[in-house]
Amino acid sequence: MDVRPVAGGEHSLELRIHVEVSDDARVLGTKQVAKLHDQPRVRLQECSLGLGERALGKQGVGCNAQRGEYGEYHLRPAPKAEYTSRPARRMSSKAKETSVYVHFPWCTRKCPYCDFATEPIRSEALPHDGYADALLRELDARSEDLPGRELSSVFFGGGTPSLWDPNALKRTLAGIRNAFEEVAENVEVTVECNPSSLDREHASLLREAGANRLSIGVQSLLDRHLQFLGRLHDRERALATLEGATAEMPRVSADLMFGMPGQTCSELGDDIARIAEMGVRHVSAYALTIEEKTMFGSLHRAGKLRVAPEERYAELFEHAERCFTDLAWAHYEVSNYAAEGERSRHNLHYWRGGAYCGLGAAAVGCLDRAPGRAERWRNEANPQRYMRRQTLDCEVEDLGPEEIIGEAWMLGLRTAEGIDLSATERRAGRSPRLGRERQIELAIEHGNLVENGQWLRVPVERWLKLDGIVRDLF
């Protein structure tokens, strides 16, 4: 899975930064950058930074105001003619790199640990063309925000986008490329897939549709763990999917989950080694997190779900680090590992605070307007209402310097490169050091931060304490 801005949960109209987390909070999972409570002028609370590639997900900083302002843009009918993709061009010095996230809100069956904005649907009931039409109508309505921007990456997430007709995806992708004045020569186009809905032929069709990277939800190569997680595939299907995907697609990422009851370091290490042998060059490895509004959450509250102890998560995290080091892969973000040249450009764009345009039901987008000002929107979450709407009635939240800086600290320090203080100052209109000079000084003295010119980073060996380190900066 890759980073996706999907809205949900509780929201705050005005986000200020006040982090309340415990020192021993896990940083290993896929969830909870911050839960924004629906109270006026309340600061960030319950901030846990462990969220893998879904870094601006449903629980992320990318939440929107529940009581936001509503846009009045009218949606025109989607063009019925086939699009011709605009060719890639070299980026001008003034164009702003911008990513696009497209949310596909359906899946075959919702996993018991998942609390993202998805709903199960029968394959024959999927509105393939109808959803593409709705996406293109939204894109047309947002086109006035795109001049002067360069398309750097596109990510189709969900849900399970591999259920979508590749022709509908192709039409949507062509419309996205045409909406931008400039398209990066190396534009990265990722499609999230599940082994249960991807084979070699389908991977080939996705490549023909314009994708050049697949993110595959393997989660485990042991059948007992897959059954526990409620996955629809088994080991044999997962390996066959990886074989077909790597044969057809130039870049393939796989998800692994750890922290299942009874999982050993040896089992996790075997999964990592086997996936690398299959030709996969990027892995997101994140801890199983029990979320309240899930089947696992209900079972856990009833005392019917066994979970791994905290120290076990740390052991598995450290073992994964050793395994990927042996492969000479870079641990470039808390939950992400990559071979040389295989880092996710889309994810790095999010973690560096880049602009992104969210399309689709429940999608979130955030575009910079001026130094110290950005605008974030949240789309209608219900897919049927999203497709029927005739106006761009999304919720909107204005972000000021403090919000921009707070998110930069929380997301930037998840990466091995850290936070770029100069770039953050240009985006926020003031220095991210302001008001926390002493906290930064103490963190450096204690070895929790390392300074390198205009960069500050948390050493990899301190990532297990990342939540507490970030908390102390606020």
XYZ file of C-alpha atoms in Angstrom:
474
model
C 0.000 0.000 0.000
C 1.101 3.506 -0.657
C 0.361 6.720 0.720
C -3.203 7.825 0.194
C -5.112 10.939 1.345
C -8.446 9.418 2.347
C -10.608 11.317 4.763
C -12.551 10.021 7.697
C -12.703 9.930 11.462
C -13.003 13.057 13.576
C -11.961 16.461 12.286
C -11.077 19.910 13.546
C -11.856 23.161 11.801
C -8.657 24.807 12.999
C -5.674 22.545 13.511
C -3.007 23.676 15.923
C -0.163 21.550 17.065
C -0.284 19.998 20.499
C 0.953 16.434 20.531
C -0.132 14.108 23.298
C 1.505 10.709 22.981
C 3.204 8.351 25.373
C 6.918 7.623 25.160
C 6.244 3.974 24.474
C 3.660 4.533 21.729
C 4.308 2.323 18.703
C 5.655 3.913 15.554
C 5.421 0.734 13.565
C 1.887 0.519 12.218
C -0.070 1.964 9.376
C -2.361 4.240 11.311
C -2.837 7.401 13.274
C -0.586 10.305 12.428
C -3.133 12.336 14.319
C -6.773 12.246 15.246
C -8.259 15.692 14.957
C -11.020 16.249 17.471
C -14.097 18.253 16.572
C -13.459 21.052 19.039
C -12.712 24.649 18.009
C -9.025 25.521 18.123
C -7.992 22.243 19.718
C -4.434 21.168 19.031
C -3.280 17.833 17.611
C -4.027 14.997 20.007
C -3.453 11.238 20.079
C -0.537 11.627 17.685
C 1.019 8.313 16.756
C 3.371 8.490 13.813
C 3.333 4.866 12.727
C 1.583 4.617 9.429
C 3.566 2.999 6.674
C 2.695 3.996 3.134
C -0.826 5.151 4.019
C 0.790 8.201 5.497
C -1.997 10.648 4.803
C -4.709 8.164 5.263
C -8.071 8.223 6.888
C -6.553 8.909 10.285
C -3.811 11.176 8.989
C -2.986 14.820 9.322
C -4.838 15.163 6.039
C -8.243 15.360 7.724
C -10.669 18.087 6.840
C -13.043 20.378 8.624
C -16.387 18.815 9.404
C -17.916 22.269 9.237
C -15.893 23.530 6.303
C -16.933 25.854 3.516
C -18.542 24.297 0.517
C -17.359 24.903 -3.017
C -19.876 25.977 -5.635
C -18.152 24.723 -8.763
C -20.617 23.074 -11.123
C -19.655 19.725 -12.568
C -19.971 19.390 -16.310
C -20.745 16.043 -17.945
C -17.630 13.947 -18.404
C -16.316 13.872 -21.969
C -17.291 10.657 -23.704
C -14.556 10.757 -26.318
C -11.345 8.820 -25.728
C -8.528 10.948 -24.329
C -5.140 11.238 -25.958
C -2.446 11.424 -23.314
C -0.346 14.551 -23.265
C 3.336 13.669 -23.812
C 5.794 14.109 -20.978
C 7.858 17.294 -20.954
C 10.823 18.550 -19.036
C 9.715 20.497 -15.985
C 10.168 24.252 -16.087
C 11.911 25.988 -13.211
C 8.644 27.588 -12.061
C 6.249 24.627 -12.269
C 5.166 23.213 -8.911
C 5.424 19.463 -8.568
C 1.982 18.051 -7.816
C 0.805 14.491 -7.229
C -2.641 13.056 -7.869
C -4.347 10.483 -5.679
C -7.383 8.638 -7.069
C -9.479 6.735 -4.555
C -11.284 3.590 -5.706
C -13.709 2.947 -2.844
C -14.713 -0.672 -3.432
C -13.295 -4.046 -2.466
C -14.481 -7.652 -2.642
C -14.518 -8.012 1.126
C -13.412 -5.666 3.874
C -10.532 -7.027 5.934
C -11.166 -7.245 9.700
C -8.325 -4.804 10.493
C -9.230 -2.183 7.853
C -10.934 1.104 8.736
C -10.363 2.953 5.477
C -13.141 4.442 3.378
C -14.108 1.329 1.442
C -17.187 -0.797 0.974
C -17.619 -4.365 -0.321
C -19.268 -4.882 -3.691
C -19.933 -7.750 -6.107
C -17.719 -7.542 -9.172
C -20.712 -7.496 -11.524
C -22.110 -4.441 -9.702
C -19.022 -2.257 -10.126
C -19.813 1.001 -12.001
C -16.600 0.966 -14.032
C -17.426 3.679 -16.571
C -19.773 5.579 -14.268
C -17.027 6.075 -11.709
C -14.533 7.141 -14.373
C -17.075 9.691 -15.643
C -17.522 11.094 -12.130
C -13.762 11.369 -11.636
C -13.360 13.243 -14.907
C -16.173 15.626 -13.983
C -14.409 16.390 -10.715
C -11.092 16.809 -12.491
C -12.681 19.267 -14.914
C -14.110 21.275 -12.005
C -10.687 21.408 -10.338
C -8.805 22.295 -13.514
C -8.550 25.991 -12.588
C -6.280 24.977 -9.678
C -3.784 23.157 -11.907
C -2.130 25.805 -14.160
C 1.534 26.246 -13.299
C 1.762 22.739 -11.857
C 3.670 19.714 -13.089
C 2.263 16.212 -12.681
C 4.936 14.212 -10.850
C 3.064 11.064 -9.783
C -0.341 9.384 -9.775
C -1.502 6.783 -7.282
C -4.667 4.702 -7.651
C -5.537 3.466 -4.162
C -8.495 2.027 -2.370
C -10.231 -0.228 -1.770
C -8.958 -2.505 -4.503
C -8.250 -0.648 -7.767
C -7.233 -3.925 -9.433
C -10.988 -4.679 -9.525
C -11.471 -1.706 -11.874
C -11.680 -2.197 -15.628
C -8.231 -1.202 -17.003
C -9.935 0.711 -19.827
C -11.757 2.915 -17.295
C -8.489 3.448 -15.440
C -6.749 4.290 -18.717
C -9.385 6.891 -19.585
C -9.072 8.452 -16.129
C -5.277 8.536 -16.289
C -5.312 10.145 -19.730
C -7.669 12.823 -18.433
C -5.330 13.503 -15.511
C -2.323 13.894 -17.797
C -4.247 16.252 -20.063
C -5.310 18.421 -17.119
C -1.710 19.445 -16.381
C 0.318 21.900 -18.429
C 3.432 19.864 -17.733
C 3.986 16.165 -17.079
C 7.233 14.852 -15.636
C 9.317 12.710 -17.970
C 9.556 10.060 -15.260
C 5.997 10.405 -13.954
C 5.299 7.543 -11.556
C 1.900 5.830 -11.931
C 1.090 3.284 -9.216
C -1.933 0.997 -8.978
C -2.718 -0.751 -5.715
C -3.611 -4.411 -6.210
C -4.583 -7.487 -4.248
C -3.338 -10.953 -5.239
C -6.947 -12.148 -5.397
C -7.654 -9.794 -8.313
C -4.329 -9.661 -10.165
C -2.671 -12.114 -12.523
C -0.058 -11.663 -15.235
C -2.613 -10.835 -17.934
C -4.219 -8.180 -15.760
C -0.804 -6.718 -14.902
C -0.110 -6.461 -18.627
C -3.403 -4.624 -19.180
C -2.548 -2.177 -16.390
C 0.832 -1.506 -18.003
C -0.905 -0.842 -21.331
C -3.281 1.510 -19.491
C -0.307 3.628 -18.390
C 0.738 2.215 -15.013
C 4.450 1.688 -14.414
C 4.354 0.539 -10.781
C 2.183 -1.898 -8.814
C 1.744 -2.004 -5.045
C 0.577 -5.485 -4.045
C -1.063 -6.315 -0.714
C 0.715 -9.571 0.058
C 0.754 -9.080 3.882
C 2.222 -12.558 4.549
C 3.351 -15.721 2.788
C 2.083 -18.030 5.526
C -1.452 -19.316 5.090
C -2.284 -19.253 8.797
C -1.425 -15.554 9.037
C -3.365 -14.786 5.853
C -6.406 -16.591 7.248
C -6.134 -14.660 10.509
C -6.011 -11.384 8.554
C -9.081 -12.333 6.522
C -7.250 -12.181 3.209
C -8.765 -13.774 0.102
C -5.496 -15.228 -1.206
C -3.079 -17.897 -0.016
C 0.694 -18.301 -0.322
C 0.476 -19.978 -3.722
C -1.676 -17.203 -5.173
C 0.558 -14.494 -3.698
C 3.691 -15.978 -5.254
C 1.987 -16.438 -8.625
C 0.821 -12.818 -8.513
C 4.310 -11.537 -7.735
C 5.785 -13.638 -10.524
C 3.332 -12.269 -13.070
C 3.612 -8.693 -11.824
C 7.413 -8.577 -11.932
C 7.365 -10.087 -15.430
C 5.027 -7.397 -16.778
C 5.702 -4.260 -14.728
C 9.019 -2.392 -14.386
C 8.476 -1.583 -10.706
C 6.669 -3.640 -8.055
C 6.171 -2.994 -4.341
C 4.779 -5.447 -1.800
C 3.137 -4.935 1.574
C 4.075 -7.053 4.556
C 2.378 -7.000 7.927
C 3.945 -8.061 11.205
C 2.708 -8.541 14.745
C 0.192 -11.300 14.083
C -0.291 -13.662 17.051
C 2.465 -16.255 17.141
C 4.527 -14.731 14.334
C 8.263 -15.324 14.701
C 11.241 -13.334 13.466
C 12.221 -16.309 11.336
C 8.832 -16.288 9.594
C 9.075 -12.578 8.846
C 12.631 -12.980 7.587
C 11.613 -15.830 5.286
C 8.816 -13.681 3.830
C 11.226 -10.817 3.159
C 13.792 -13.084 1.506
C 11.228 -14.847 -0.692
C 9.631 -11.602 -1.854
C 13.046 -10.189 -2.780
C 13.831 -13.390 -4.693
C 10.686 -12.808 -6.762
C 12.132 -9.548 -8.110
C 10.224 -7.142 -5.870
C 12.394 -4.087 -5.138
C 10.292 -2.169 -2.619
C 8.522 -3.322 0.547
C 6.276 -1.592 3.059
C 6.464 -3.480 6.349
C 4.076 -2.276 9.013
C 2.662 -3.529 12.269
C -0.812 -4.898 12.711
C -2.753 -2.125 14.415
C -6.088 -2.760 16.106
C -8.435 0.085 15.191
C -11.591 0.785 17.170
C -14.134 0.773 14.341
C -13.140 -2.566 12.838
C -14.059 -6.194 13.392
C -10.714 -6.697 15.129
C -11.482 -3.694 17.318
C -14.782 -5.217 18.422
C -13.196 -8.596 19.098
C -10.397 -6.990 21.082
C -12.815 -5.043 23.275
C -14.698 -8.274 23.945
C -11.493 -10.031 24.958
C -11.732 -12.415 22.000
C -8.661 -11.299 20.053
C -5.130 -12.139 21.078
C -2.561 -9.462 20.199
C 1.214 -9.484 20.317
C 2.906 -7.735 23.262
C 4.625 -4.402 22.632
C 8.116 -5.840 22.950
C 7.312 -8.352 20.211
C 6.568 -5.577 17.745
C 9.966 -4.048 18.493
C 11.738 -7.386 17.991
C 10.047 -7.918 14.634
C 10.762 -4.341 13.536
C 14.457 -4.700 14.373
C 14.647 -8.091 12.658
C 13.137 -6.634 9.485
C 15.761 -3.879 9.624
C 18.540 -6.495 9.725
C 17.021 -8.489 6.859
C 16.764 -5.487 4.563
C 20.265 -4.329 5.525
C 21.557 -7.740 4.402
C 19.838 -7.121 1.061
C 21.558 -3.692 0.833
C 18.147 -2.006 0.717
C 17.658 1.480 2.134
C 15.383 1.921 5.160
C 14.270 5.298 3.844
C 11.128 5.765 5.960
C 9.936 4.168 9.189
C 7.892 1.507 7.396
C 9.456 1.497 3.932
C 12.469 -0.202 2.392
C 13.797 0.029 -1.153
C 16.555 -1.248 -3.382
C 18.691 1.331 -5.175
C 16.532 3.627 -7.300
C 13.241 2.086 -6.141
C 11.987 4.541 -3.520
C 8.376 5.573 -3.968
C 8.435 9.051 -5.473
C 4.739 9.482 -4.698
C 5.246 8.728 -1.019
C 8.329 10.899 -0.722
C 6.342 13.765 -2.206
C 3.801 13.441 0.629
C 6.422 13.143 3.349
C 8.176 16.240 2.010
C 4.958 18.250 2.224
C 4.258 18.384 -1.496
C 0.962 19.430 -3.070
C -1.509 16.735 -4.054
C -4.866 16.668 -5.816
C -7.272 14.085 -4.409
C -9.968 12.705 -6.702
C -12.794 10.306 -5.945
C -15.139 9.388 -3.135
C -13.613 10.178 0.295
C -10.412 11.482 -1.293
C -8.487 14.349 0.295
C -6.419 16.896 -1.595
C -4.168 19.717 -0.431
C -2.775 22.502 -2.609
C -0.560 25.386 -1.574
C -2.011 28.842 -2.267
C 0.773 31.132 -1.019
C 3.613 30.992 1.525
C 1.954 30.189 4.832
C -1.364 29.200 3.293
C -2.708 25.946 1.892
C -6.169 24.568 1.245
C -7.276 21.036 1.968
C -10.527 19.470 0.807
C -12.420 16.303 1.550
C -14.780 14.745 -0.960
C -18.146 13.135 -0.343
C -17.387 9.706 1.153
C -20.418 7.795 -0.119
C -19.578 6.483 -3.623
C -23.154 6.626 -4.895
C -23.675 10.213 -3.732
C -20.248 11.144 -5.097
C -21.195 9.884 -8.554
C -24.603 11.615 -8.505
C -23.459 15.039 -7.336
C -23.703 17.997 -9.679
C -21.627 20.478 -7.660
C -18.213 20.223 -6.090
C -19.684 20.252 -2.582
C -16.508 19.265 -0.771
C -15.503 20.311 2.718
C -12.616 22.778 2.798
C -10.056 23.590 5.479
C -7.579 26.462 5.353
C -4.114 25.674 6.696
C -1.896 28.384 8.142
C 1.821 28.471 8.989
C 1.480 26.513 12.245
C -0.433 23.678 10.599
C 2.001 23.511 7.684
C 5.011 23.463 10.012
C 3.490 20.900 12.378
C 2.781 18.493 9.553
C 6.270 19.028 8.141
C 7.842 17.994 11.453
C 5.644 14.946 11.907
C 5.955 13.634 8.364
C 9.523 14.708 7.620
C 10.991 13.069 10.713
C 9.530 9.732 9.595
C 12.101 9.674 6.794
C 15.809 8.894 6.857
C 16.546 12.245 5.208
C 14.512 14.151 7.801
C 12.917 17.579 7.536
C 14.231 20.190 5.118
C 14.082 23.369 7.209
C 14.642 25.720 4.267
C 11.928 24.160 2.112
C 9.529 24.157 5.056
C 10.207 27.845 5.692
C 9.445 28.645 2.052
C 6.129 26.788 2.263
C 5.108 28.096 5.687
C 6.364 31.663 5.375
C 8.366 31.414 8.602
C 11.048 29.267 10.188
C 10.018 25.868 11.587
C 12.578 26.452 14.360
C 10.637 29.425 15.702
C 9.335 28.784 19.193
C 11.073 25.427 19.580
C 14.748 26.408 19.525
C 15.411 24.998 22.998
C 13.575 21.743 22.270
C 15.660 21.225 19.129
C 18.866 21.980 21.035
C 18.009 19.411 23.722
C 17.061 16.778 21.148
C 20.432 17.224 19.435
C 22.263 17.022 22.778
C 20.470 13.757 23.621
C 21.193 12.225 20.231
C 17.542 12.218 19.184
C 18.122 14.655 16.319
C 21.064 14.988 13.948
C 21.685 18.308 12.189
C 23.174 18.473 8.716
C 23.054 21.978 7.293
C 19.386 22.832 6.797
C 18.259 19.276 7.523
C 17.263 17.689 10.824
C 16.652 13.960 11.107
C 16.041 11.271 13.703
C 18.750 8.572 13.607
C 17.382 5.227 12.411
C 18.402 3.588 15.677
C 16.027 5.980 17.502
C 12.986 5.365 15.285
C 11.372 3.133 17.893
C 11.152 6.266 20.066
C 9.979 8.538 17.259
C 6.612 9.408 18.805
C 8.207 10.657 21.993
C 10.895 12.583 20.117
C 8.302 14.448 18.056
C 6.139 15.076 21.107
C 9.039 16.775 22.859
C 9.394 19.269 20.000
C 5.956 20.672 20.768
